[in-house]
Amino acid sequence: MFLSNLSLKRPVLATVSILALIILGINSFMGLNINDWPELEFPYIAVTIVQPGATPEQMESKVARKVEEAIGQISGVKHIYTEVHEGAAVTWAEFTLETKAQTAAQDVQDKLGSIRGQLPADIEEPVIVRYDPSMAPIVSLAVTGDVSILELSTLVDKVIKTQLETISGVGSVNVVGNEEREIHLNLDLDKLNAYGLTTAEVIESLSRENMDIPAGSMSSEERKVILRTTGQIKDLEGFGQLPAASRNGVQIYIKDIAQVEDGIKEKDSVARYQGHPVVGLDIVKQSGSNTVVIAERIKEAVDTINSQLPSGVKIEVVRDNSLYIRSSVNHVLSTLFEGSLLAILTVFLFLRNWRSTLIAALAIPTSIIATFFALRLMNFTLNTMSLMALSLSVGLLIDDAIVVIENIIRHLNMGKTPFEAAREGTSEIGLAVTATTFTVIAVFLPVGMMTGQVGQFFKQFGFTVVFAVLVSLLVSFTLVPLLASRYLDREEESSAGPIGRFLAWFNRGFDWFAEQYRRLLKAALLHRWRTLVAALAVFLGSLMVIPFMGSSFVPTSDLGECSMVVEFDAGLNLEAAGKVTEKVEEILNTYPEIIKTYATVNTEEAIVFIKMVDKTEREQTLTQVAAEIRQELRSIPGIRISMLFNTGIAEEKAWAFRLQGEDLDQMLLYAEQAQGILETIPGAVDVSCSYKPGKPEVKLEVKQDQAADLGVSTAYIATTMRTLLTGTVVGQYEQGAERFDVRLRLQDAQRQDVQDLARIYLPAGWGMTGAPSALIPLDQVTEPVFSTSASVIDRYDRSREIVLSGNLDGLSLGEFNEIFEQRVQEEMPLAEGYHLSAGGDAERMDDVFQSMGMAFVMGVLFIFLILAAQFESYIDPLSIMFALPLAIIGAILGLKVMGSDLSLVSLIGIIMLMGLVTKNAILLIDFTKQARARGVERSEAIQQAAATRLRPIMMTSTAMILGMVPVALALGIGAEQRAPMAHATIGGLITSTLLTLIVVPVIYTLLDDLINRTKSGRKQIDGSQ
């Protein structure tokens, strides 16, 4: 082998080359960002359009549909989602992954510009944002104190928010539950009517006052003077002195018809921490920055700011995602170290020589450290996926070195010098080791090149393994033979002492195992078809276990935190919603496992974040505690509870189904039927429907004929009603450097009862003086219609949808889907134009299985091509490929025994097996072919290969198995998500190792006989011609 010969001839060159890789790796490690998951670019564009006071139906017809139609014309659009609320519509455009997010955003902006004239004139400027997974807050804070929320809000605005925004790496700071000062001119409807005034007159009068307007400048020969005309109000009492209108030459002032109030802008949400009102801050990092580092800077800044705040006011860290990331990364590094140690001890157990063990062991740290250099070049980060790839590759990294060092020792024991043994031992095994490494690459390269969102997610996993095994191959062909030639000798370790006696006992046991294996192999070769049938029966038997296994997208994990959605009955105001949330918090605070609660509340729902003590400090799991909470909260009337569990990837429910159609009434009937089915499925919990009846609604239907006769327009009616009920900003009040909105509206007491509408008067024409000719009651030109509409309208791909969602308790996602879909077919036939489809994790799971299936096929195909190239044969690789189904046996049994589902993670473990299990078969067949090339009879060559390669095969397999044991034990935070990969891999390695030693030689002889018969038949045909 060129590399091994070069390293033996030029040891300094080989040493400095490896050292250079190590130095580059260490330097790269210091600069790698740390995140929980790979940073991905999703081409999602969100468009938010606000129209104050508009109903969801109005927003849908006048805004959402037109926006969807415009966006749908853009090239590359995959799906369009819209969520319509009262006064707002948010449309998400999902583009194909090939589309650049920046280009997509520009296309959306251009399309919106082209339809701007078709949208209502009073909408606010559309807000267009690109979706970035890093937009999720990394740290949430709560500002608490024994002062009012307004005072806390002022501190947040002037002191806290400003300082947090200056932290390097912080992208934005979003404030929740704050209060804004606002000056209210509260109209008295009775006084307004008594004076015969209209809101339009008052607004017009106010627009001419409280102003500061540049008047120009005056210049002389020596200087220039700037002039300003100012009539700004200096204090609140001054607003009462502003003219409102005049009647019969008498001036009417604001104080005559309204009360001036130093108030608070109407809130749409509140924040609560530990049962008390607070001001919350959600901090988002800049894209591409280090989550852990930024979170640490934020917490340091919080300590500094706390020292500057008034007594009794404090900032509390409510949620810190970096804690999970740090803990998860530390656990993966711990399993990496523990797995490496177990793998090294395995090598020592077999080799019984510390020098050879240490030489082989150097492959692990060298490969891992050098891989960091490749990660930096590829702009990867240290995250769960890349570190999990390294921790699961521990056995792989030492595998090549084990095979090489064991073969060198074998040549050393033949009487060769260390230099000769290193050169010839490496050369003899070089081609086989190269082939085994490239079969691993053949498996993981397709994983790293998968398309779609799943492909982006696993890119770092696949390529990290590829980089690591390539470096380990380089180390095995350079550093291992170099060190072996200098430091190995034929001296056996002493059998004295406890360790020596244990190693001697283990060696005797292995010799006995080798003898039993030799006998079993001999019997199998005598009864080849029986052996093959037995192996096939075991394989088919394992496949029969699959229907009894669950399937899921991502394994559930106990991260010690979750969120709870508390849905309220329609019609609650914000104050009532806060009181209901307070009852929920009182119940949560009775649980000793819960240490923190943080709630954000609006009139429709409250989202309560729940933080628990570490799972090692409580007897119950997160899901068990959640089940108890769910049960206890049923005692509170008028609410519906749903739990959202953090998977580390997202925080959402376990399943969702999408019901689509156009007729909302018919969809509601289907949704009720489907919800009834779902609620009767054992294990389905937190069942909810996205359709929520809206607040009681009063539609003022204009009597067009009467209104036209009286000269009252619909627009004037709508504008008047908005001013009276919602309010109109008529100016600003300046106090020092601060500016506050001045809002004109009805006083609170006259905005609470529908009966008050009868007291509202409208002008019927205008006189010469600008005053109304006459005033008519509102009910003369309008008819109130009472109704209840949807509070939220969901749309998907330009049609309405209702989403049914929920969680699972003791039931896998695959089992649940099968039960539900079967019952829908039997009990709920859908009319034409309506369809029900899986969304959420079920939809993603289907995509995952398809992507993984393609990666599996590509991996198997490339393995065959590599083996065919190595053996210069299309038949010999088939005997090695038979090791693949033998691995499936153990993978299925391993998952079943450990209680793991077929999931995204376990499928990666199964794919990983495809590269691992062929390694042992390659070693057997390669040695067999070499022996036959030397003239050894086939049966004897197989026996020699089995005897010679048994030790390295058992060493590498045991090292790989023990290297994954720490991952399989799932002891750390988030470890439950990684464990199924190890369960599948360990189970597959055990069965494939044991069965490969028997079945592959049998298959080899059968295929060899087939080749010989084919050749013999050709000779007979050629002879007869």
XYZ file of C-alpha atoms in Angstrom, residues 408 412 417-427 481-482 484-485:
17
model
C 0.540 -6.785 11.875
C 4.985 -10.411 13.824
C 10.724 -8.039 12.200
C 8.404 -5.240 13.340
C 9.205 -3.266 10.194
C 8.464 -6.210 7.899
C 5.326 -7.129 9.845
C 4.042 -3.545 9.606
C 4.731 -3.307 5.887
C 3.463 -6.738 4.834
C 0.609 -6.935 7.341
C -0.779 -3.585 6.223
C -0.280 -4.369 2.547
C 1.985 0.901 10.773
C 4.514 3.620 11.636
C 3.802 -0.588 15.078
C 7.149 -0.739 13.272
